[in-house]
Amino acid sequence: AQSVTQLGSHVSVSEGALVLLRCNYSSSVPPYLFWYVQYPNQGLQLLLKYTTGATLVKGINGFEAEFKKSETSFHLTKPSAHMSDAAEYFCAVRVPYGNNRLAFGKGNQVVVIP
Amino acid sequence: NAGVTQTPKFRVLKTGQSMTLLCAQDMNHEYMYWYRQDPGMGLRLIHYSVGEGTTAKGEVPDGYNVSRLKKQNFLLGLESAAPSQTSVYFCASSSGTRLVATFGSGTRLTVV
């Protein structure tokens, strides 16, 4: 079964500092991986995705993630946090042969400290 | 282009009452999904549909039923609401060719 692990439910980062959110997955086949962001009282919005090809993926709002097969990881980073980055972030893996179903991690609530 | 629209946005039910949540998408997507979001649990799949007239169970289907009579609509029903069903419910849709799911803005349901 596919699963996603996100450690640390709450992450505090100072404005201007590096944002690093860790995601590890298990998958029986080459994975398709996603990061979604949820702003308060809103639905989920795609930040970026990895399917095939280049392992460093750039997304919206200055975020990027790197797929590392040997580490089964897909960590999300942003060099400099902005107050508007305060949100909840979810890592997800596509379930193989699962009709595009996604398995989600438990999420990271990011707080940006001025 | 509305994307995925969920109604209602908020609802309070008494234990034992029934209700239906409506999800509508205007992107001609084949696949539709219902998730529930609970603090510290992420999103868990309740039911999903791969096309008009088809439905299938997800991770946490108990206590819920669904129907997909029209391609653009996916209904989630609670026949006898329980406090454990207090949650935020999200509908999503995706196409067979694109991998990205589009989410609605959610329905916050409280069962008292």
Coordinates of C-alpha atoms in Angstrom, one line a residue:
Chain A
A1 CA 0.0 0.0 0.0
Q2 CA 1.1 3.5 -0.7
S3 CA 1.7 5.8 2.3
V4 CA 3.1 9.2 3.0
T5 CA 4.9 10.4 6.1
Q6 CA 5.2 14.0 7.1
L7 CA 6.9 14.7 10.4
G8 CA 6.2 17.6 12.7
S9 CA 2.6 18.7 12.5
H10 CA 3.5 22.3 13.2
V11 CA 6.5 24.0 11.7
S12 CA 7.5 27.5 12.8
V13 CA 9.8 29.5 10.5
S14 CA 11.1 33.1 10.7
E15 CA 10.2 35.5 7.9
G16 CA 13.1 35.4 5.4
A17 CA 14.4 32.0 6.6
L18 CA 14.5 28.7 4.7
V19 CA 11.3 26.7 4.6
L20 CA 11.9 22.9 4.6
L21 CA 9.0 20.4 4.8
R22 CA 9.9 16.7 4.7
C23 CA 8.0 14.1 2.9
N24 CA 8.8 10.4 2.7
Y25 CA 6.7 7.9 0.8
S26 CA 6.4 4.2 0.2
S27 CA 5.3 3.0 -3.2
S28 CA 5.5 -0.3 -5.0
V29 CA 6.0 1.3 -8.3
P30 CA 7.7 4.6 -9.5
P31 CA 5.6 7.2 -7.8
Y32 CA 3.8 10.3 -8.9
L33 CA 4.2 12.9 -6.1
F34 CA 2.5 16.1 -5.2
W35 CA 2.5 19.0 -2.8
Y36 CA -0.7 20.8 -2.1
V37 CA -1.2 24.0 0.0
Q38 CA -4.3 24.9 2.0
Y39 CA -4.8 28.5 3.0
P40 CA -7.3 29.1 5.9
N41 CA -10.9 28.2 5.1
Q42 CA -10.0 27.2 1.5
G43 CA -9.6 24.1 -0.5
L44 CA -6.4 22.5 -1.5
Q45 CA -4.3 24.1 -4.3
L46 CA -1.5 22.3 -6.2
L47 CA 2.0 23.7 -5.5
L48 CA 3.9 21.3 -7.6
K49 CA 4.1 17.7 -8.9
Y50 CA 6.7 15.1 -10.0
T51 CA 5.7 12.5 -12.5
T52 CA 8.8 11.7 -14.7
G53 CA 11.9 13.5 -15.9
A54 CA 13.8 16.2 -14.0
T55 CA 13.9 15.3 -10.3
L56 CA 14.0 19.0 -9.2
V57 CA 10.6 20.4 -9.6
K58 CA 9.6 24.1 -9.4
G59 CA 6.2 25.2 -8.3
I60 CA 4.2 28.3 -7.6
N61 CA 5.2 31.0 -5.1
G62 CA 8.9 30.1 -5.2
F63 CA 8.5 26.6 -3.8
E64 CA 10.5 23.6 -5.2
A65 CA 10.9 20.0 -4.3
E66 CA 13.4 17.3 -5.2
F67 CA 12.5 13.7 -5.9
K68 CA 15.2 11.4 -4.4
K69 CA 14.4 7.8 -5.3
S70 CA 17.2 6.3 -3.1
E71 CA 15.8 8.1 -0.1
T72 CA 12.2 7.7 -1.0
S73 CA 11.8 11.4 -0.3
F74 CA 10.2 14.5 -1.9
H75 CA 11.0 17.4 0.4
L76 CA 9.6 20.8 -0.2
T77 CA 11.7 23.9 0.1
K78 CA 11.5 27.7 -0.3
P79 CA 14.7 29.8 0.3
S80 CA 13.0 32.7 2.0
A81 CA 9.7 32.5 3.9
H82 CA 7.1 35.2 3.5
M83 CA 4.2 35.9 5.8
S84 CA 1.8 34.8 3.1
D85 CA 3.3 31.3 3.2
A86 CA 1.5 30.6 6.5
A87 CA -0.8 27.7 5.5
E88 CA -1.1 23.9 5.8
Y89 CA 0.9 21.8 3.4
F90 CA 0.2 18.3 2.3
C91 CA 2.4 15.8 0.5
A92 CA 0.5 13.2 -1.6
V93 CA 1.4 10.1 -3.7
R94 CA -0.8 8.8 -6.5
V95 CA -2.1 5.3 -5.8
P96 CA -0.8 3.1 -8.7
Y97 CA -3.6 1.7 -10.9
G98 CA -5.9 3.5 -8.5
N99 CA -7.9 5.8 -10.9
N100 CA -5.9 8.9 -9.9
R101 CA -6.6 8.4 -6.2
L102 CA -4.2 10.2 -3.9
A103 CA -2.9 9.1 -0.5
F104 CA -2.1 12.1 1.6
G105 CA 0.3 12.7 4.5
K106 CA -1.1 14.2 7.7
G107 CA 0.0 17.7 6.8
N108 CA 2.4 20.4 8.1
Q109 CA 0.9 23.6 9.6
V110 CA 3.4 26.3 8.8
V111 CA 3.6 29.4 11.0
V112 CA 5.7 32.3 9.8
I113 CA 7.2 34.5 12.6
P114 CA 7.8 38.1 11.8
Chain B
N1 CA -15.0 28.8 -15.0
A2 CA -16.2 27.7 -11.5
G3 CA -14.1 24.5 -11.2
V4 CA -15.5 22.4 -8.3
T5 CA -18.4 23.8 -6.4
Q6 CA -19.6 22.4 -3.1
T7 CA -22.9 23.1 -1.3
P8 CA -23.6 23.8 1.4
K9 CA -20.5 25.5 2.9
F10 CA -21.6 25.0 6.5
R11 CA -24.1 22.7 8.2
V12 CA -25.0 21.7 11.7
L13 CA -26.9 18.4 12.1
K14 CA -28.4 16.7 15.1
T15 CA -27.4 13.0 15.7
G16 CA -29.5 10.8 13.6
Q17 CA -30.5 13.3 11.0
S18 CA -29.7 12.8 7.3
M19 CA -28.3 15.2 4.7
T20 CA -26.7 15.3 1.3
L21 CA -23.7 17.2 0.2
L22 CA -23.5 18.2 -3.4
C23 CA -20.4 18.5 -5.5
A24 CA -20.6 19.9 -9.1
Q25 CA -17.7 20.3 -11.6
D26 CA -17.7 22.0 -14.9
M27 CA -14.5 20.7 -16.3
N28 CA -15.9 17.5 -17.8
H29 CA -13.7 15.4 -15.5
E30 CA -14.2 11.6 -15.4
Y31 CA -13.1 11.1 -11.9
M32 CA -14.6 12.5 -8.7
Y33 CA -13.7 12.0 -5.1
W34 CA -15.0 12.8 -1.6
Y35 CA -12.5 13.3 1.2
R36 CA -12.8 14.1 4.8
Q37 CA -10.2 16.2 6.7
D38 CA -9.7 15.9 10.4
P39 CA -7.0 17.6 12.5
G40 CA -3.8 15.7 12.5
M41 CA -5.2 13.1 10.1
G42 CA -4.7 14.7 6.7
L43 CA -7.3 13.9 4.0
R44 CA -8.9 10.5 3.9
L45 CA -10.8 9.2 0.9
I46 CA -14.4 8.3 1.6
H47 CA -15.7 7.3 -1.8
Y48 CA -14.8 7.9 -5.4
S49 CA -16.2 7.6 -8.9
V50 CA -14.5 6.8 -12.2
G51 CA -17.4 7.8 -14.4
E52 CA -21.2 8.5 -14.6
G53 CA -23.1 5.7 -12.9
T54 CA -20.1 4.2 -11.1
T55 CA -18.9 4.5 -7.5
A56 CA -16.4 2.8 -5.3
K57 CA -15.3 2.7 -1.6
G58 CA -12.3 4.5 -0.4
E59 CA -10.5 4.3 3.0
V60 CA -13.3 5.4 5.3
P61 CA -16.7 4.6 3.6
D62 CA -18.7 3.5 6.6
G63 CA -21.7 5.7 7.3
Y64 CA -21.7 7.3 3.9
N65 CA -23.3 6.7 0.5
V66 CA -22.7 8.3 -2.8
S67 CA -24.3 8.6 -6.2
R68 CA -23.1 9.8 -9.6
L69 CA -26.2 10.0 -11.8
K70 CA -24.7 12.8 -13.9
K71 CA -21.1 13.2 -14.9
Q72 CA -20.8 16.7 -13.5
N73 CA -22.3 15.9 -10.1
F74 CA -21.2 13.7 -7.2
L75 CA -23.4 13.5 -4.1
L76 CA -22.4 12.4 -0.6
G77 CA -25.1 11.2 1.7
L78 CA -25.2 10.7 5.4
E79 CA -28.2 8.6 6.3
S80 CA -28.0 8.8 10.1
A81 CA -25.4 11.4 11.2
A82 CA -23.1 10.7 14.1
P83 CA -20.8 13.0 16.1
S84 CA -17.8 11.1 14.6
Q85 CA -18.8 12.5 11.2
T86 CA -18.0 16.0 12.4
S87 CA -15.4 17.0 9.8
V88 CA -14.6 19.2 6.8
Y89 CA -15.5 17.5 3.6
F90 CA -13.8 18.1 0.3
C91 CA -14.8 17.1 -3.1
A92 CA -12.2 16.8 -5.9
S93 CA -12.2 15.9 -9.6
S94 CA -9.6 14.9 -12.1
S95 CA -9.4 13.9 -15.7
G96 CA -8.1 10.6 -17.0
T97 CA -5.2 12.3 -18.8
R98 CA -4.1 14.9 -16.3
L99 CA -2.9 13.8 -12.9
V100 CA -3.8 16.9 -11.0
A101 CA -7.0 16.9 -8.9
T102 CA -9.0 20.1 -8.5
F103 CA -10.5 20.6 -5.1
G104 CA -13.7 22.4 -3.9
S105 CA -13.6 24.9 -1.0
G106 CA -15.1 22.4 1.4
T107 CA -18.1 21.8 3.6
R108 CA -17.8 22.2 7.3
L109 CA -20.2 19.8 9.0
T110 CA -20.9 19.6 12.7
V111 CA -23.0 16.8 14.2
V112 CA -24.2 17.5 17.7

